[in-house]
Short mmCIF file of C-alpha atoms and ligand atoms in Angstrom, two decimals:
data_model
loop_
_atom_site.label_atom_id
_atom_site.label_comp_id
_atom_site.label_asym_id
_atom_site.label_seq_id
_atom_site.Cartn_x
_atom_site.Cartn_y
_atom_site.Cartn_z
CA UNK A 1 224.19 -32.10 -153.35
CA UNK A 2 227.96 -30.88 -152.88
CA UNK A 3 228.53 -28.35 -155.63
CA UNK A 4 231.58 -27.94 -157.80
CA UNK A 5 234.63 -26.54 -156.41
CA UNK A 6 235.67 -25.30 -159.54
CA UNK A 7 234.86 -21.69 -160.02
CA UNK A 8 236.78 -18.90 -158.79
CA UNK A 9 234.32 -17.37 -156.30
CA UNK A 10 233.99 -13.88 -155.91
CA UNK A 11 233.21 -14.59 -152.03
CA UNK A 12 236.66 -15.28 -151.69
CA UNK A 13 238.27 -12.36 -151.86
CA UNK A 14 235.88 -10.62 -148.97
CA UNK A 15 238.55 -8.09 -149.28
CA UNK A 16 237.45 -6.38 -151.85
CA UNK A 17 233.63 -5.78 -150.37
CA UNK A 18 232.32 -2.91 -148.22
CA UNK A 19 232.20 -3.96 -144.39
CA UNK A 20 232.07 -2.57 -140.51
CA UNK A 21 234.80 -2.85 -137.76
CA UNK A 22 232.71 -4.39 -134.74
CA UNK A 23 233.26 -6.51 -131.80
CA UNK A 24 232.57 -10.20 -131.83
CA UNK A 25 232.31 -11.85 -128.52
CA UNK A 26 234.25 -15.65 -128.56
CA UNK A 27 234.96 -17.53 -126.30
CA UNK A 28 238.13 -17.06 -124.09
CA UNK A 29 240.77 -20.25 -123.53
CA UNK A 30 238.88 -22.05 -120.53
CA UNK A 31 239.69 -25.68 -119.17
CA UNK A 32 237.23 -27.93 -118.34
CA UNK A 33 233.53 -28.37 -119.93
CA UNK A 34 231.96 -25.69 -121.11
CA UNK A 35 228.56 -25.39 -119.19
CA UNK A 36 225.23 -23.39 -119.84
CA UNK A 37 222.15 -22.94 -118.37
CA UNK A 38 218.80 -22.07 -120.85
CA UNK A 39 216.34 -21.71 -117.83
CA UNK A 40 217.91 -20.32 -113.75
CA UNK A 41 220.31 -22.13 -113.07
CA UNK A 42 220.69 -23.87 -109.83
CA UNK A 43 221.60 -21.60 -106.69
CA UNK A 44 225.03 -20.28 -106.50
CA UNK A 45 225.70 -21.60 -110.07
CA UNK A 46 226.67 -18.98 -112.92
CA UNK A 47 224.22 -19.13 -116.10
CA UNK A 48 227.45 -20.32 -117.99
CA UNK A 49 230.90 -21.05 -116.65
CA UNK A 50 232.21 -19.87 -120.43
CA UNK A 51 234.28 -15.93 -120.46
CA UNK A 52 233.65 -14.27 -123.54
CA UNK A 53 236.03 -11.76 -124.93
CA UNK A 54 235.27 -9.13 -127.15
CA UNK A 55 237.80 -9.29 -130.50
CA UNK A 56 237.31 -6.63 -133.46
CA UNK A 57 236.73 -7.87 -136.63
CA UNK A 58 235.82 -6.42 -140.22
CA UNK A 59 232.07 -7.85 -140.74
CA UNK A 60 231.66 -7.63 -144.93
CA UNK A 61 228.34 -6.89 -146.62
CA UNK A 62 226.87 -9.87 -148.00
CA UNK A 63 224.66 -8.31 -150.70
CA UNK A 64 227.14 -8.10 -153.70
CA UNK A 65 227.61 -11.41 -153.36
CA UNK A 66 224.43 -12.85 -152.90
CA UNK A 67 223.87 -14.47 -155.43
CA UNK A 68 227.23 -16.30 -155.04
CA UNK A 69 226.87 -17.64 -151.49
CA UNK A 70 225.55 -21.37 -150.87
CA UNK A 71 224.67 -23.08 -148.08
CA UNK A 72 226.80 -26.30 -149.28
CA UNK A 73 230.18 -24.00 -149.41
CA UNK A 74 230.06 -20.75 -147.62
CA UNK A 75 227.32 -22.24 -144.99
CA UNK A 76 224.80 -19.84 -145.51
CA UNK A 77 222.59 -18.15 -147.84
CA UNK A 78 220.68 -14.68 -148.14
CA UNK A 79 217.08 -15.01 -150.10
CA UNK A 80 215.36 -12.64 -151.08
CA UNK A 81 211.64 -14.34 -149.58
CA UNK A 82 208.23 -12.72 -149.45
CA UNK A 83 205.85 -14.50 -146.72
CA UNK A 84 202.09 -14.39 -146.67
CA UNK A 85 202.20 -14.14 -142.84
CA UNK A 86 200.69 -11.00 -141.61
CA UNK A 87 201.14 -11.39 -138.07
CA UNK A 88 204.40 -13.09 -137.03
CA UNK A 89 202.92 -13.18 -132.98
CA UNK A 90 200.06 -15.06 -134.20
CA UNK A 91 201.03 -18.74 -133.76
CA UNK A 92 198.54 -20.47 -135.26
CA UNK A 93 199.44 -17.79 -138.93
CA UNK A 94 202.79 -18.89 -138.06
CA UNK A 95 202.21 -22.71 -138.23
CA UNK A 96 199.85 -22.50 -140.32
CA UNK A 97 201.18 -20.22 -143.31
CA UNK A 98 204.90 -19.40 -142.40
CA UNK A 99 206.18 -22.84 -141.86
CA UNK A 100 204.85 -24.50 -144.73
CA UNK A 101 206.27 -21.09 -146.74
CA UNK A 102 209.42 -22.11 -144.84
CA UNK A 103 209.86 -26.25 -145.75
CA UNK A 104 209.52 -25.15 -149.15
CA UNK A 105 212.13 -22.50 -148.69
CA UNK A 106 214.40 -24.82 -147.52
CA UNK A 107 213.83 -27.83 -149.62
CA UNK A 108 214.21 -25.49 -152.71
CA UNK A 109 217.67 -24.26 -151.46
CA UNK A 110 219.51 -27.25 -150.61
CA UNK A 111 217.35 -29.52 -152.68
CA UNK A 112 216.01 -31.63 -149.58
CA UNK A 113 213.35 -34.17 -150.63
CA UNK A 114 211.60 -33.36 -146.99
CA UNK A 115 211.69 -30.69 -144.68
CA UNK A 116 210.25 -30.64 -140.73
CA UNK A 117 210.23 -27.25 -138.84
CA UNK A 118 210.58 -28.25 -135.34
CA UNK A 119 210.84 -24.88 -134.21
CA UNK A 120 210.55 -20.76 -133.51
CA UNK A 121 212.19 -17.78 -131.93
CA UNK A 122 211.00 -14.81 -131.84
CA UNK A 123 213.76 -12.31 -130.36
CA UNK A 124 212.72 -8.34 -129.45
CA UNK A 125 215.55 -6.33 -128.31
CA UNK A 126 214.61 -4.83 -124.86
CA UNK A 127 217.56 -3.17 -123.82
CA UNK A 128 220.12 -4.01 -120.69
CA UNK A 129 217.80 -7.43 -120.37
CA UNK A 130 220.16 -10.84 -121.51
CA UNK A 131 218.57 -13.38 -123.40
CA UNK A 132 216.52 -16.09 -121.69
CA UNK A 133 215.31 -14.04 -118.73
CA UNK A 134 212.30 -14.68 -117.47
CA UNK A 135 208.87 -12.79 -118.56
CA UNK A 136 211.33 -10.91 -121.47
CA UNK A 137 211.05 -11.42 -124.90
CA UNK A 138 214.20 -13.75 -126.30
CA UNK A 139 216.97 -11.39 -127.08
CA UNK A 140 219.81 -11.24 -129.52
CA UNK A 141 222.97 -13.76 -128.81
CA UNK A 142 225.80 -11.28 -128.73
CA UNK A 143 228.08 -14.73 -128.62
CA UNK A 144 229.51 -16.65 -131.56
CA UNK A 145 228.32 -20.04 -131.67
CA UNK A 146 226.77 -22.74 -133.51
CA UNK A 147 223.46 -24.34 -132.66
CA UNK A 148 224.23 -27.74 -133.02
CA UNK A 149 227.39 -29.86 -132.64
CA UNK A 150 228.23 -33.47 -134.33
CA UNK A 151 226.69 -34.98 -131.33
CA UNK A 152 223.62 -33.05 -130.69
CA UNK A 153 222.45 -32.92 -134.80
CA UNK A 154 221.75 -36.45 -134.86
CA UNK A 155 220.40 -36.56 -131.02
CA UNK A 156 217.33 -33.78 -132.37
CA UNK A 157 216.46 -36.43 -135.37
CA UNK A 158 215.96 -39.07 -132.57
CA UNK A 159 214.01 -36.61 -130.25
CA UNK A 160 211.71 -35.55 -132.66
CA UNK A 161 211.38 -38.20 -135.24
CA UNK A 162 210.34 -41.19 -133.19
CA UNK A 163 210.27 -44.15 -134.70
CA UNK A 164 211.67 -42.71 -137.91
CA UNK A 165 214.50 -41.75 -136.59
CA UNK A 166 216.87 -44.51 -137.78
CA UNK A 167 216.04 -44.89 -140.90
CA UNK A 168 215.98 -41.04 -141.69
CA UNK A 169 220.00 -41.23 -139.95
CA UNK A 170 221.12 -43.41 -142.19
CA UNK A 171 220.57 -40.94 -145.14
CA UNK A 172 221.88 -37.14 -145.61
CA UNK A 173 220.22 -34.78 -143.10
CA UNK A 174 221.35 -30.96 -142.40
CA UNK A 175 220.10 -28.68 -140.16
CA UNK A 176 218.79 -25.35 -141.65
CA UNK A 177 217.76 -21.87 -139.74
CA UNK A 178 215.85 -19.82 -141.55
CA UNK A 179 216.02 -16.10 -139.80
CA UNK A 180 214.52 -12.75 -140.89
CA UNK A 181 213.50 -9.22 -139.65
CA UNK A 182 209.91 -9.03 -138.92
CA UNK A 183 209.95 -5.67 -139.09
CA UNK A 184 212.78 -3.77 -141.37
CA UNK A 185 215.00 -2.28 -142.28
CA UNK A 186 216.87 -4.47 -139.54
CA UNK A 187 219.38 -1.82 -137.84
CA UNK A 188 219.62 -2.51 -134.56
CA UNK A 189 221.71 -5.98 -133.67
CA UNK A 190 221.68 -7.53 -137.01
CA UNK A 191 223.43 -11.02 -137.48
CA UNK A 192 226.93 -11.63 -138.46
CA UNK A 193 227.72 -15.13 -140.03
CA UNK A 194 231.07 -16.69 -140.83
CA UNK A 195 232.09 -17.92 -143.82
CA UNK A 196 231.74 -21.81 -143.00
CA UNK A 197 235.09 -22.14 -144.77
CA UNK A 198 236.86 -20.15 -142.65
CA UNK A 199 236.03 -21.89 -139.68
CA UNK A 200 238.88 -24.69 -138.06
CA UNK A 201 237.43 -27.50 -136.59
CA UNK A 202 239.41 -26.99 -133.63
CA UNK A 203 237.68 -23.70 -133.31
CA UNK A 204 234.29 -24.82 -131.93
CA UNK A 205 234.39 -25.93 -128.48
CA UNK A 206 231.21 -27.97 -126.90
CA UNK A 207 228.51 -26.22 -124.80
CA UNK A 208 226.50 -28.65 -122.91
CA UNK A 209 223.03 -26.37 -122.82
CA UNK A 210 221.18 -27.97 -119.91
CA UNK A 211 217.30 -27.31 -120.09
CA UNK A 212 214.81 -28.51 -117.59
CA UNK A 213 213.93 -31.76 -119.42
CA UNK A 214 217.36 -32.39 -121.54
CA UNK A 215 220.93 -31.70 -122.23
CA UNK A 216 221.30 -30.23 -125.37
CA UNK A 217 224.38 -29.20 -126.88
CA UNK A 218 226.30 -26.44 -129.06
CA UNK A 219 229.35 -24.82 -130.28
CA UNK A 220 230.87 -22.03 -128.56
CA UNK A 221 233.54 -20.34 -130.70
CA UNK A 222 237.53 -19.99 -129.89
CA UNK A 223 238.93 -16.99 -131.79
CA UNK A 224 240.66 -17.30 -135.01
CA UNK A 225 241.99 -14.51 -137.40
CA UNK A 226 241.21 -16.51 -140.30
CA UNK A 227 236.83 -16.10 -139.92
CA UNK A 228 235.42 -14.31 -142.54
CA UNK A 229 232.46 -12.10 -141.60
CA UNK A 230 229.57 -11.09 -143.34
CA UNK A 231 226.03 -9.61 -143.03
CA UNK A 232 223.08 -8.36 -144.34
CA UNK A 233 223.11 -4.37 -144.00
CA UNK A 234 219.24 -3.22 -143.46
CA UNK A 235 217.80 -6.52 -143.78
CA UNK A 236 213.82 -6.34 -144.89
CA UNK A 237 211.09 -8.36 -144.35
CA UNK A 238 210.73 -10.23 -147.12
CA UNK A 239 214.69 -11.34 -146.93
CA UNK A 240 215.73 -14.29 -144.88
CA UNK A 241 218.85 -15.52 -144.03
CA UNK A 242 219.24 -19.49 -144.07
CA UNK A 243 221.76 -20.85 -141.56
CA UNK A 244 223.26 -24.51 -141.88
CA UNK A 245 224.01 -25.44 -138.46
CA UNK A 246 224.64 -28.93 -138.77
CA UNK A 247 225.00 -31.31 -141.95
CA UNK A 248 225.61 -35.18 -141.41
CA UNK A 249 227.98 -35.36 -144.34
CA UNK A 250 231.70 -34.82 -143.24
CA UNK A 251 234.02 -34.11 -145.79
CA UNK A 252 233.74 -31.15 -148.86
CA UNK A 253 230.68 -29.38 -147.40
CA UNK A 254 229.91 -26.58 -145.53
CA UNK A 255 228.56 -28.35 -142.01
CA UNK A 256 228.74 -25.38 -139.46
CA UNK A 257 228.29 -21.98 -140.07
CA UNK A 258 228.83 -20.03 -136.72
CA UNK A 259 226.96 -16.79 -136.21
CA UNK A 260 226.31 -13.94 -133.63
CA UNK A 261 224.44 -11.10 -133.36
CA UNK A 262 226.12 -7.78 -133.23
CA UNK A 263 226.19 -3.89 -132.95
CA UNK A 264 226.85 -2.25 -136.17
CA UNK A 265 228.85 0.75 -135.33
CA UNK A 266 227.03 2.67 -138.50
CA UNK A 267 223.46 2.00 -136.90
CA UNK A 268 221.99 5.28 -136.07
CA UNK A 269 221.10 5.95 -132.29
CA UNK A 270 217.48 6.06 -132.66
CA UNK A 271 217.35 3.03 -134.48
CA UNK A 272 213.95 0.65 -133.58
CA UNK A 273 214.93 -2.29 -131.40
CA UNK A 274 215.45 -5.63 -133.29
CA UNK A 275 212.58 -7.95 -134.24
CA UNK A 276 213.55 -11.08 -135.54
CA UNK A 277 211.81 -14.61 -136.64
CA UNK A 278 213.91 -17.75 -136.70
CA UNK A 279 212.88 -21.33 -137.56
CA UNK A 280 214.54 -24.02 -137.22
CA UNK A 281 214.17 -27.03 -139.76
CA UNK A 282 215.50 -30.29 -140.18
CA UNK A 283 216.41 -31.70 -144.27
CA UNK A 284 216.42 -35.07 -145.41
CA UNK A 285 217.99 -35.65 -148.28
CA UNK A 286 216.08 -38.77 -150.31
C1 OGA B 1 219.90 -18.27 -134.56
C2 OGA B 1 220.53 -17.31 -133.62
C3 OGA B 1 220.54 -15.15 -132.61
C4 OGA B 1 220.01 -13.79 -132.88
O1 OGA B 1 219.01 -17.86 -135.35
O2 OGA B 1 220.31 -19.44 -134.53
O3 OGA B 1 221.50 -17.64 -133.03
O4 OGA B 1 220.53 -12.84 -132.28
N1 OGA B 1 219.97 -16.10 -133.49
O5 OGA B 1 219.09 -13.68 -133.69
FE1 FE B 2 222.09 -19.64 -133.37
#
């Protein structure tokens, strides 16, 4: 469903919108494959051999331009999305009532004729404590990247499709994260997204993420003057953000839209820790 290229988009000229001066983490020049561990890595062996530097950038608010954005050019999308769930710990609420709420979320948005969730995250900010340690909640990724890479997009169809996979890869399929506060106004660590558009090709580098059971793998981000922030300011809970993070077509659409979580230098001190929902859905595209 590529959209017309035609009009002049207000989204373009990011310039003219309200925004923060914060610090992105990307990753530094490295040589060599970039290597990550989601569970301890082996003895003696860093959790990633990747440096991330810390670059400032102006992070512009999303809202006046809401209704503007699309996942098919900018890469993303903010909805404005009540959910019937009433207790986002409660897994069976959560596959029972939020990702059904979600597939038809998703299908609606990018006008997918199926949608699978194959997946949540539920991240709690606990302070000094990095993300995957064990017996913590999931924490915010204060790292640019991209969940899934040209390789690794197709590779989830065949894990979790079985014997559908081929038939559903020879058709249109994207990748779509749907992400939202479950408890707002979302101050604390809220998520900064890059204009897809404003993202080279030669700017993602490959991040094997090596899990107990598989190799998965996703985009770190090189630096690049030229990304275009934005974010949500004070997200609520019955917003979501939706996320392309990988689309199978190649040319004049939005396939990658890297994202990070980050500290907003006008979030107050006492602000409660971030509580965040994200699922992650597969489209097919009939
Ligand atoms: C995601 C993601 C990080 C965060 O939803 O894909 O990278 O801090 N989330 O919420
Ligand atoms: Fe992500």
């Amino acid at each position: 469903m590529a959209l017309p290229l035609t009009r002049d988009h207000t989204v373009g000229h990011a310039e003219d919108l309200p925004a923060v001066t914060a610090v992105l983490h990307y990753l530094a020049p490295m040589v060599g494959r970039l290597v990550s561990y989601a569970d301890d890595p082996p003895d003696g062996v860093p959790r990633t051999n990747g440096v991330f530097e810390g670059r400032e950038v102006l992070v512009h608010d999303a809202r006046p331009v809401a209704r503007d954005l699309s996942l098919d050019r900018e890469g993303f999308a903010l909805v404005r999305h009540a959910s019937a769930v009433v207790d986002f710990h409660d897994e069976d609420e959560l596959r029972r009532v939020y990702y059904p709420e979600a597939e038809r979320l998703v299908g609606q948005a990018v006008g997918a004729s199926r949608v699978v969730v194959f997946d949540h995250t539920i991240r709690r900010r606990v302070w000094d404590v990095e993300d995957r340690t064990a017996d913590a909640p999931r924490q915010p990724v204060p790292r640019v990247h991209n969940d899934y890479t040209v390789k690794s997009g197709p590779q989830r169809v065949r894990d979790l499709m079985g014997g559908e996979a081929d038939e559903l890869l020879k058709g249109r399929f994207a990748i779509i994260n749907v992400w939202r506060p479950i408890r707002g106004p979302l101050l604390d660590a809220p998520l900064a997204i890059a204009d897809a558009r404003s993202v080279a090709f030669r700017d993602f580098v490959p991040n094997d993420l090596v899990f107990r059971h598989r190799v998965g793998e996703t985009y770190a981000v090189s630096y690049n003057p030229a990304h275009r922030w934005y974010y949500a300011p004070a997200m609520q809970r019955d917003e979501a953000l939706l996320i392309k993070c990988y689309d199978s077509v190649e040319v004049g659409v939005a396939r990658f839209a890297p994202h990070t979580a980050f500290d907003d230098p006008t979030t107050p001190p006492d602000a409660p820790p971030r509580e965040s929902i994200e699922l992650r859905t597969l489209a097919f595209f009939g």
